[in-house]
Amino acid sequence: MNPAEASTARWSLSKEAAGRLVTVADQTPGLQDEQQERFAIWEIDPIAGRALTETLILLGVHAAFQDDAASGADVSHATVVRLDLHPIAESLRTRSRHELFASLPAAPTDQDARRIDQLRLMSYAATPRSTLSLERLVQEAALMIRAAADTVPGPAPTLGDLV
């Protein structure tokens, strides 16, 4: 598999895993209502905030997958399902923002590309409001990942544990 194909395959697997993660997090009682309340307090449009939060989760999963691939792991479903959820949540909070945008496929879908561009603008904006909004969205994404992780017994839940 050439590098472009590998990048596209990793993105596709990451997108599938992130979707499963969001679905599991959404089953947490009260999470969506609390999220809506926080968005209202933060003056973030709930629909846009939710979409950007889901995209941040996708970027976090993809970054973890990329890290694993950089250490020589194959591009496969087996590789992505063994990724630990807690480090994904933590890396969203601690990773340099530009690292989240590294190694994206050449042509993500239009919807993904628009959301990624919005996050890039927020990331590189010089206004305190953009920076604060991005930090709040990152906080929300990490909260959703931890909520999904809490549904799995044991100390090191993985993406593969989410059913």
Short mmCIF file of N, CA and C in Angstrom, two decimals, residues 1-162:
data_model
loop_
_atom_site.label_atom_id
_atom_site.label_comp_id
_atom_site.label_asym_id
_atom_site.label_seq_id
_atom_site.Cartn_x
_atom_site.Cartn_y
_atom_site.Cartn_z
N MET A 1 0.86 -1.17 0.00
CA MET A 1 0.00 0.00 0.00
C MET A 1 0.90 1.23 0.00
N ASN A 2 0.66 2.14 -0.94
CA ASN A 2 1.48 3.35 -1.00
C ASN A 2 1.08 4.32 0.13
N PRO A 3 1.90 5.32 0.41
CA PRO A 3 1.62 6.22 1.54
C PRO A 3 0.26 6.93 1.46
N ALA A 4 -0.15 7.35 0.27
CA ALA A 4 -1.44 8.03 0.13
C ALA A 4 -2.59 7.07 0.45
N GLU A 5 -2.49 5.84 -0.03
CA GLU A 5 -3.52 4.85 0.27
C GLU A 5 -3.55 4.53 1.76
N ALA A 6 -2.38 4.43 2.37
CA ALA A 6 -2.29 4.14 3.80
C ALA A 6 -2.93 5.28 4.60
N SER A 7 -2.67 6.52 4.21
CA SER A 7 -3.24 7.67 4.89
C SER A 7 -4.76 7.66 4.79
N THR A 8 -5.27 7.37 3.62
CA THR A 8 -6.72 7.30 3.41
C THR A 8 -7.32 6.16 4.21
N ALA A 9 -6.64 5.02 4.25
CA ALA A 9 -7.14 3.87 5.01
C ALA A 9 -7.16 4.18 6.51
N ARG A 10 -6.11 4.83 7.01
CA ARG A 10 -6.08 5.20 8.43
C ARG A 10 -7.20 6.18 8.77
N TRP A 11 -7.45 7.14 7.87
CA TRP A 11 -8.53 8.09 8.10
C TRP A 11 -9.88 7.39 8.15
N SER A 12 -10.10 6.49 7.22
CA SER A 12 -11.36 5.76 7.18
C SER A 12 -11.57 4.92 8.45
N LEU A 13 -10.53 4.22 8.88
CA LEU A 13 -10.62 3.43 10.11
C LEU A 13 -10.81 4.32 11.33
N SER A 14 -10.15 5.45 11.34
CA SER A 14 -10.28 6.40 12.45
C SER A 14 -11.71 6.94 12.51
N LYS A 15 -12.26 7.24 11.35
CA LYS A 15 -13.61 7.79 11.28
C LYS A 15 -14.63 6.76 11.79
N GLU A 16 -14.45 5.53 11.42
CA GLU A 16 -15.34 4.47 11.88
C GLU A 16 -15.24 4.32 13.41
N ALA A 17 -14.02 4.30 13.93
CA ALA A 17 -13.81 4.14 15.37
C ALA A 17 -14.35 5.35 16.13
N ALA A 18 -14.14 6.56 15.63
CA ALA A 18 -14.64 7.76 16.28
C ALA A 18 -16.16 7.76 16.31
N GLY A 19 -16.77 7.32 15.23
CA GLY A 19 -18.24 7.23 15.19
C GLY A 19 -18.77 6.28 16.25
N ARG A 20 -18.10 5.15 16.41
CA ARG A 20 -18.52 4.19 17.43
C ARG A 20 -18.35 4.81 18.82
N LEU A 21 -17.24 5.52 19.03
CA LEU A 21 -16.96 6.15 20.31
C LEU A 21 -18.05 7.18 20.65
N VAL A 22 -18.41 8.00 19.68
CA VAL A 22 -19.46 9.01 19.90
C VAL A 22 -20.79 8.33 20.22
N THR A 23 -21.12 7.27 19.51
CA THR A 23 -22.37 6.55 19.75
C THR A 23 -22.42 6.02 21.18
N VAL A 24 -21.33 5.44 21.65
CA VAL A 24 -21.28 4.90 23.01
C VAL A 24 -21.38 6.05 24.03
N ALA A 25 -20.66 7.12 23.81
CA ALA A 25 -20.71 8.27 24.73
C ALA A 25 -22.12 8.83 24.81
N ASP A 26 -22.81 8.88 23.69
CA ASP A 26 -24.16 9.43 23.66
C ASP A 26 -25.16 8.61 24.47
N GLN A 27 -24.81 7.38 24.79
CA GLN A 27 -25.69 6.53 25.59
C GLN A 27 -25.53 6.80 27.09
N THR A 28 -24.59 7.66 27.45
CA THR A 28 -24.40 8.04 28.84
C THR A 28 -25.57 8.93 29.26
N PRO A 29 -26.30 8.51 30.30
CA PRO A 29 -27.46 9.30 30.72
C PRO A 29 -27.07 10.75 31.06
N GLY A 30 -27.82 11.68 30.47
CA GLY A 30 -27.65 13.09 30.77
C GLY A 30 -26.51 13.79 30.04
N LEU A 31 -25.63 13.05 29.39
CA LEU A 31 -24.45 13.68 28.76
C LEU A 31 -24.85 14.71 27.71
N GLN A 32 -25.77 14.36 26.84
CA GLN A 32 -26.15 15.30 25.78
C GLN A 32 -26.86 16.53 26.33
N ASP A 33 -27.71 16.35 27.35
CA ASP A 33 -28.38 17.50 27.96
C ASP A 33 -27.37 18.43 28.62
N GLU A 34 -26.41 17.84 29.35
CA GLU A 34 -25.38 18.64 30.00
C GLU A 34 -24.52 19.36 28.96
N GLN A 35 -24.24 18.67 27.86
CA GLN A 35 -23.46 19.28 26.79
C GLN A 35 -24.20 20.49 26.22
N GLN A 36 -25.48 20.34 25.99
CA GLN A 36 -26.29 21.46 25.46
C GLN A 36 -26.26 22.64 26.43
N GLU A 37 -26.33 22.36 27.73
CA GLU A 37 -26.28 23.43 28.73
C GLU A 37 -24.93 24.14 28.69
N ARG A 38 -23.85 23.36 28.61
CA ARG A 38 -22.52 23.98 28.56
C ARG A 38 -22.38 24.83 27.30
N PHE A 39 -22.83 24.33 26.16
CA PHE A 39 -22.75 25.11 24.93
C PHE A 39 -23.51 26.43 25.08
N ALA A 40 -24.67 26.38 25.71
CA ALA A 40 -25.45 27.61 25.91
C ALA A 40 -24.70 28.60 26.80
N ILE A 41 -24.13 28.10 27.89
CA ILE A 41 -23.37 28.96 28.80
C ILE A 41 -22.16 29.55 28.07
N TRP A 42 -21.52 28.76 27.26
CA TRP A 42 -20.31 29.20 26.55
C TRP A 42 -20.63 30.01 25.30
N GLU A 43 -21.91 30.15 24.99
CA GLU A 43 -22.35 30.86 23.79
C GLU A 43 -21.78 30.23 22.52
N ILE A 44 -21.83 28.90 22.49
CA ILE A 44 -21.43 28.13 21.31
C ILE A 44 -22.70 27.52 20.71
N ASP A 45 -22.89 27.73 19.43
CA ASP A 45 -24.05 27.14 18.76
C ASP A 45 -24.03 25.63 18.99
N PRO A 46 -25.12 25.05 19.52
CA PRO A 46 -25.11 23.63 19.86
C PRO A 46 -24.85 22.69 18.68
N ILE A 47 -25.39 23.01 17.53
CA ILE A 47 -25.19 22.14 16.37
C ILE A 47 -23.75 22.21 15.89
N ALA A 48 -23.24 23.43 15.76
CA ALA A 48 -21.84 23.59 15.34
C ALA A 48 -20.89 23.05 16.40
N GLY A 49 -21.20 23.33 17.66
CA GLY A 49 -20.34 22.84 18.74
C GLY A 49 -20.26 21.32 18.76
N ARG A 50 -21.39 20.69 18.57
CA ARG A 50 -21.42 19.23 18.57
C ARG A 50 -20.63 18.69 17.37
N ALA A 51 -20.83 19.27 16.21
CA ALA A 51 -20.11 18.81 15.01
C ALA A 51 -18.60 18.97 15.18
N LEU A 52 -18.18 20.10 15.74
CA LEU A 52 -16.75 20.33 15.93
C LEU A 52 -16.18 19.41 17.02
N THR A 53 -16.98 19.12 18.04
CA THR A 53 -16.55 18.19 19.08
C THR A 53 -16.33 16.80 18.49
N GLU A 54 -17.26 16.36 17.66
CA GLU A 54 -17.11 15.05 17.01
C GLU A 54 -15.88 15.03 16.11
N THR A 55 -15.61 16.14 15.44
CA THR A 55 -14.43 16.21 14.58
C THR A 55 -13.16 16.17 15.42
N LEU A 56 -13.16 16.82 16.57
CA LEU A 56 -12.00 16.75 17.46
C LEU A 56 -11.76 15.31 17.93
N ILE A 57 -12.83 14.59 18.22
CA ILE A 57 -12.68 13.18 18.60
C ILE A 57 -12.05 12.41 17.46
N LEU A 58 -12.53 12.65 16.25
CA LEU A 58 -11.97 12.00 15.07
C LEU A 58 -10.48 12.33 14.93
N LEU A 59 -10.14 13.59 15.09
CA LEU A 59 -8.73 14.00 14.98
C LEU A 59 -7.89 13.35 16.08
N GLY A 60 -8.45 13.22 17.28
CA GLY A 60 -7.73 12.57 18.37
C GLY A 60 -7.48 11.09 18.10
N VAL A 61 -8.50 10.41 17.61
CA VAL A 61 -8.35 8.99 17.26
C VAL A 61 -7.33 8.85 16.13
N HIS A 62 -7.46 9.70 15.13
CA HIS A 62 -6.55 9.64 13.98
C HIS A 62 -5.11 9.91 14.41
N ALA A 63 -4.90 10.88 15.29
CA ALA A 63 -3.54 11.19 15.76
C ALA A 63 -2.95 9.99 16.53
N ALA A 64 -3.77 9.35 17.35
CA ALA A 64 -3.29 8.16 18.08
C ALA A 64 -2.96 7.03 17.11
N PHE A 65 -3.78 6.87 16.09
CA PHE A 65 -3.55 5.85 15.07
C PHE A 65 -2.26 6.17 14.31
N GLN A 66 -2.07 7.43 13.98
CA GLN A 66 -0.85 7.86 13.28
C GLN A 66 0.39 7.59 14.15
N ASP A 67 0.29 7.88 15.44
CA ASP A 67 1.41 7.61 16.35
C ASP A 67 1.75 6.12 16.34
N ASP A 68 0.72 5.31 16.39
CA ASP A 68 0.92 3.86 16.38
C ASP A 68 1.54 3.42 15.06
N ALA A 69 1.06 4.00 13.96
CA ALA A 69 1.60 3.65 12.64
C ALA A 69 3.06 4.08 12.51
N ALA A 70 3.40 5.20 13.13
CA ALA A 70 4.78 5.68 13.06
C ALA A 70 5.74 4.74 13.77
N SER A 71 5.21 3.97 14.71
CA SER A 71 6.07 3.01 15.41
C SER A 71 6.11 1.66 14.69
N GLY A 72 5.56 1.64 13.48
CA GLY A 72 5.68 0.44 12.65
C GLY A 72 4.44 -0.43 12.60
N ALA A 73 3.36 -0.04 13.25
CA ALA A 73 2.13 -0.84 13.22
C ALA A 73 1.51 -0.81 11.83
N ASP A 74 0.89 -1.91 11.45
CA ASP A 74 0.21 -2.00 10.16
C ASP A 74 -1.04 -1.14 10.15
N VAL A 75 -1.47 -0.78 8.96
CA VAL A 75 -2.74 -0.08 8.78
C VAL A 75 -3.82 -1.15 8.72
N SER A 76 -4.51 -1.34 9.84
CA SER A 76 -5.55 -2.36 9.85
C SER A 76 -6.56 -2.06 10.95
N HIS A 77 -7.69 -2.72 10.83
CA HIS A 77 -8.72 -2.60 11.84
C HIS A 77 -8.18 -3.08 13.19
N ALA A 78 -7.38 -4.14 13.18
CA ALA A 78 -6.82 -4.68 14.42
C ALA A 78 -5.94 -3.66 15.14
N THR A 79 -5.28 -2.81 14.39
CA THR A 79 -4.42 -1.79 14.98
C THR A 79 -5.25 -0.71 15.67
N VAL A 80 -6.27 -0.22 15.03
CA VAL A 80 -7.06 0.87 15.60
C VAL A 80 -7.87 0.41 16.80
N VAL A 81 -8.36 -0.82 16.81
CA VAL A 81 -9.20 -1.26 17.92
C VAL A 81 -8.41 -1.45 19.21
N ARG A 82 -7.11 -1.57 19.14
CA ARG A 82 -6.34 -1.75 20.37
C ARG A 82 -5.87 -0.43 20.98
N LEU A 83 -6.22 0.70 20.37
CA LEU A 83 -5.85 2.00 20.92
C LEU A 83 -6.59 2.26 22.22
N ASP A 84 -5.85 2.68 23.23
CA ASP A 84 -6.37 2.95 24.57
C ASP A 84 -7.11 4.29 24.57
N LEU A 85 -8.30 4.31 25.15
CA LEU A 85 -9.13 5.52 25.14
C LEU A 85 -8.60 6.65 26.01
N HIS A 86 -8.07 6.33 27.19
CA HIS A 86 -7.62 7.39 28.09
C HIS A 86 -6.49 8.23 27.49
N PRO A 87 -5.49 7.62 26.87
CA PRO A 87 -4.46 8.46 26.23
C PRO A 87 -5.00 9.31 25.07
N ILE A 88 -6.02 8.84 24.39
CA ILE A 88 -6.62 9.64 23.31
C ILE A 88 -7.22 10.91 23.91
N ALA A 89 -7.98 10.75 25.00
CA ALA A 89 -8.59 11.91 25.65
C ALA A 89 -7.52 12.86 26.17
N GLU A 90 -6.49 12.31 26.79
CA GLU A 90 -5.43 13.14 27.35
C GLU A 90 -4.64 13.85 26.25
N SER A 91 -4.41 13.15 25.15
CA SER A 91 -3.62 13.77 24.08
C SER A 91 -4.37 14.95 23.44
N LEU A 92 -5.68 14.89 23.42
CA LEU A 92 -6.44 16.02 22.89
C LEU A 92 -6.17 17.27 23.73
N ARG A 93 -6.04 17.07 25.03
CA ARG A 93 -5.80 18.21 25.92
C ARG A 93 -4.36 18.69 25.90
N THR A 94 -3.41 17.78 25.66
CA THR A 94 -2.00 18.14 25.82
C THR A 94 -1.22 18.28 24.51
N ARG A 95 -1.70 17.67 23.47
CA ARG A 95 -0.99 17.68 22.19
C ARG A 95 -1.03 19.07 21.57
N SER A 96 0.06 19.46 20.95
CA SER A 96 0.06 20.73 20.21
C SER A 96 -1.02 20.66 19.14
N ARG A 97 -1.78 21.72 19.00
CA ARG A 97 -2.91 21.72 18.07
C ARG A 97 -2.49 21.38 16.64
N HIS A 98 -1.35 21.89 16.22
CA HIS A 98 -0.94 21.61 14.83
C HIS A 98 -0.71 20.12 14.61
N GLU A 99 -0.39 19.37 15.66
CA GLU A 99 -0.20 17.92 15.51
C GLU A 99 -1.49 17.21 15.18
N LEU A 100 -2.62 17.76 15.61
CA LEU A 100 -3.90 17.13 15.29
C LEU A 100 -4.20 17.20 13.80
N PHE A 101 -3.62 18.20 13.14
CA PHE A 101 -3.90 18.38 11.72
C PHE A 101 -2.83 17.72 10.83
N ALA A 102 -1.86 17.10 11.44
CA ALA A 102 -0.79 16.46 10.68
C ALA A 102 -1.27 15.14 10.07
N SER A 103 -0.75 14.83 8.92
CA SER A 103 -0.98 13.55 8.26
C SER A 103 -2.44 13.25 7.95
N LEU A 104 -3.20 14.28 7.66
CA LEU A 104 -4.57 14.04 7.23
C LEU A 104 -4.56 13.57 5.78
N PRO A 105 -5.58 12.84 5.37
CA PRO A 105 -5.61 12.40 3.98
C PRO A 105 -5.69 13.60 3.04
N ALA A 106 -5.29 13.39 1.83
CA ALA A 106 -5.26 14.48 0.85
C ALA A 106 -6.65 15.07 0.61
N ALA A 107 -7.66 14.24 0.62
CA ALA A 107 -9.00 14.74 0.31
C ALA A 107 -10.04 14.14 1.25
N PRO A 108 -10.13 14.68 2.49
CA PRO A 108 -11.24 14.22 3.33
C PRO A 108 -12.55 14.69 2.72
N THR A 109 -13.65 14.14 3.16
CA THR A 109 -14.95 14.55 2.61
C THR A 109 -15.13 16.05 2.81
N ASP A 110 -16.01 16.64 2.02
CA ASP A 110 -16.26 18.08 2.11
C ASP A 110 -16.66 18.49 3.53
N GLN A 111 -17.53 17.70 4.15
CA GLN A 111 -17.99 18.02 5.49
C GLN A 111 -16.82 17.96 6.48
N ASP A 112 -16.02 16.92 6.41
CA ASP A 112 -14.85 16.82 7.29
C ASP A 112 -13.89 17.97 7.03
N ALA A 113 -13.65 18.27 5.78
CA ALA A 113 -12.71 19.34 5.43
C ALA A 113 -13.18 20.69 5.98
N ARG A 114 -14.47 20.98 5.89
CA ARG A 114 -15.01 22.24 6.43
C ARG A 114 -14.82 22.32 7.94
N ARG A 115 -15.14 21.23 8.61
CA ARG A 115 -14.99 21.23 10.07
C ARG A 115 -13.52 21.34 10.48
N ILE A 116 -12.66 20.65 9.78
CA ILE A 116 -11.23 20.73 10.07
C ILE A 116 -10.73 22.15 9.83
N ASP A 117 -11.19 22.77 8.76
CA ASP A 117 -10.80 24.16 8.49
C ASP A 117 -11.28 25.10 9.61
N GLN A 118 -12.50 24.87 10.10
CA GLN A 118 -13.00 25.69 11.20
C GLN A 118 -12.12 25.53 12.44
N LEU A 119 -11.75 24.30 12.73
CA LEU A 119 -10.89 24.06 13.90
C LEU A 119 -9.51 24.66 13.71
N ARG A 120 -9.00 24.58 12.49
CA ARG A 120 -7.70 25.21 12.20
C ARG A 120 -7.77 26.71 12.44
N LEU A 121 -8.83 27.33 11.95
CA LEU A 121 -8.99 28.78 12.14
C LEU A 121 -9.06 29.12 13.63
N MET A 122 -9.79 28.32 14.38
CA MET A 122 -9.88 28.56 15.82
C MET A 122 -8.53 28.35 16.49
N SER A 123 -7.81 27.37 16.00
CA SER A 123 -6.52 27.02 16.59
C SER A 123 -5.48 28.11 16.37
N TYR A 124 -5.48 28.69 15.19
CA TYR A 124 -4.46 29.67 14.84
C TYR A 124 -4.93 31.12 14.98
N ALA A 125 -6.17 31.31 15.42
CA ALA A 125 -6.70 32.66 15.57
C ALA A 125 -6.00 33.36 16.73
N ALA A 126 -5.89 34.65 16.60
CA ALA A 126 -5.23 35.44 17.64
C ALA A 126 -6.22 35.99 18.66
N THR A 127 -7.50 35.69 18.49
CA THR A 127 -8.48 36.25 19.41
C THR A 127 -8.67 35.32 20.61
N PRO A 128 -8.78 35.89 21.78
CA PRO A 128 -8.98 35.08 22.99
C PRO A 128 -10.28 34.26 22.92
N ARG A 129 -11.31 34.81 22.28
CA ARG A 129 -12.59 34.09 22.20
C ARG A 129 -12.45 32.80 21.40
N SER A 130 -11.75 32.84 20.27
CA SER A 130 -11.55 31.63 19.47
C SER A 130 -10.75 30.59 20.25
N THR A 131 -9.70 31.05 20.90
CA THR A 131 -8.87 30.13 21.68
C THR A 131 -9.68 29.51 22.80
N LEU A 132 -10.46 30.31 23.50
CA LEU A 132 -11.28 29.81 24.60
C LEU A 132 -12.33 28.83 24.08
N SER A 133 -12.98 29.16 22.98
CA SER A 133 -13.98 28.25 22.40
C SER A 133 -13.35 26.93 22.01
N LEU A 134 -12.18 26.97 21.40
CA LEU A 134 -11.51 25.73 21.02
C LEU A 134 -11.16 24.91 22.26
N GLU A 135 -10.65 25.55 23.29
CA GLU A 135 -10.31 24.82 24.52
C GLU A 135 -11.55 24.17 25.13
N ARG A 136 -12.66 24.86 25.06
CA ARG A 136 -13.91 24.29 25.59
C ARG A 136 -14.37 23.11 24.75
N LEU A 137 -14.23 23.19 23.45
CA LEU A 137 -14.59 22.07 22.58
C LEU A 137 -13.67 20.87 22.82
N VAL A 138 -12.40 21.13 23.03
CA VAL A 138 -11.45 20.06 23.35
C VAL A 138 -11.85 19.40 24.66
N GLN A 139 -12.20 20.22 25.64
CA GLN A 139 -12.66 19.71 26.94
C GLN A 139 -13.89 18.82 26.74
N GLU A 140 -14.79 19.26 25.89
CA GLU A 140 -16.02 18.49 25.63
C GLU A 140 -15.70 17.17 24.94
N ALA A 141 -14.78 17.20 23.98
CA ALA A 141 -14.39 15.97 23.29
C ALA A 141 -13.75 14.98 24.26
N ALA A 142 -12.86 15.48 25.12
CA ALA A 142 -12.22 14.60 26.11
C ALA A 142 -13.25 14.02 27.07
N LEU A 143 -14.24 14.82 27.44
CA LEU A 143 -15.31 14.34 28.32
C LEU A 143 -16.09 13.21 27.66
N MET A 144 -16.38 13.37 26.39
CA MET A 144 -17.11 12.31 25.67
C MET A 144 -16.29 11.04 25.56
N ILE A 145 -15.00 11.18 25.33
CA ILE A 145 -14.13 9.99 25.26
C ILE A 145 -14.10 9.29 26.61
N ARG A 146 -13.96 10.06 27.67
CA ARG A 146 -13.94 9.46 29.01
C ARG A 146 -15.28 8.81 29.34
N ALA A 147 -16.39 9.41 28.91
CA ALA A 147 -17.71 8.82 29.14
C ALA A 147 -17.81 7.46 28.43
N ALA A 148 -17.30 7.39 27.22
CA ALA A 148 -17.30 6.11 26.49
C ALA A 148 -16.40 5.11 27.21
N ALA A 149 -15.24 5.56 27.67
CA ALA A 149 -14.30 4.68 28.37
C ALA A 149 -14.91 4.13 29.65
N ASP A 150 -15.72 4.94 30.31
CA ASP A 150 -16.34 4.51 31.57
C ASP A 150 -17.35 3.39 31.39
N THR A 151 -17.78 3.14 30.16
CA THR A 151 -18.73 2.05 29.93
C THR A 151 -18.04 0.69 29.89
N VAL A 152 -16.71 0.71 29.87
CA VAL A 152 -15.93 -0.53 29.74
C VAL A 152 -15.27 -0.83 31.08
N PRO A 153 -15.46 -2.05 31.60
CA PRO A 153 -14.78 -2.39 32.85
C PRO A 153 -13.27 -2.55 32.62
N GLY A 154 -12.52 -2.26 33.64
CA GLY A 154 -11.07 -2.44 33.54
C GLY A 154 -10.35 -1.12 33.44
N PRO A 155 -9.04 -1.15 33.69
CA PRO A 155 -8.25 0.07 33.76
C PRO A 155 -7.83 0.66 32.41
N ALA A 156 -7.82 -0.13 31.36
CA ALA A 156 -7.32 0.35 30.07
C ALA A 156 -8.29 0.02 28.94
N PRO A 157 -9.45 0.71 28.90
CA PRO A 157 -10.39 0.42 27.82
C PRO A 157 -9.84 0.86 26.46
N THR A 158 -10.14 0.07 25.46
CA THR A 158 -9.66 0.37 24.11
C THR A 158 -10.85 0.65 23.19
N LEU A 159 -10.55 1.15 22.01
CA LEU A 159 -11.60 1.37 21.02
C LEU A 159 -12.32 0.07 20.68
N GLY A 160 -11.59 -1.03 20.70
CA GLY A 160 -12.19 -2.33 20.39
C GLY A 160 -13.17 -2.82 21.45
N ASP A 161 -13.05 -2.27 22.67
CA ASP A 161 -13.96 -2.66 23.75
C ASP A 161 -15.34 -2.03 23.60
N LEU A 162 -15.44 -1.00 22.79
CA LEU A 162 -16.72 -0.31 22.59
C LEU A 162 -17.56 -1.13 21.63
#
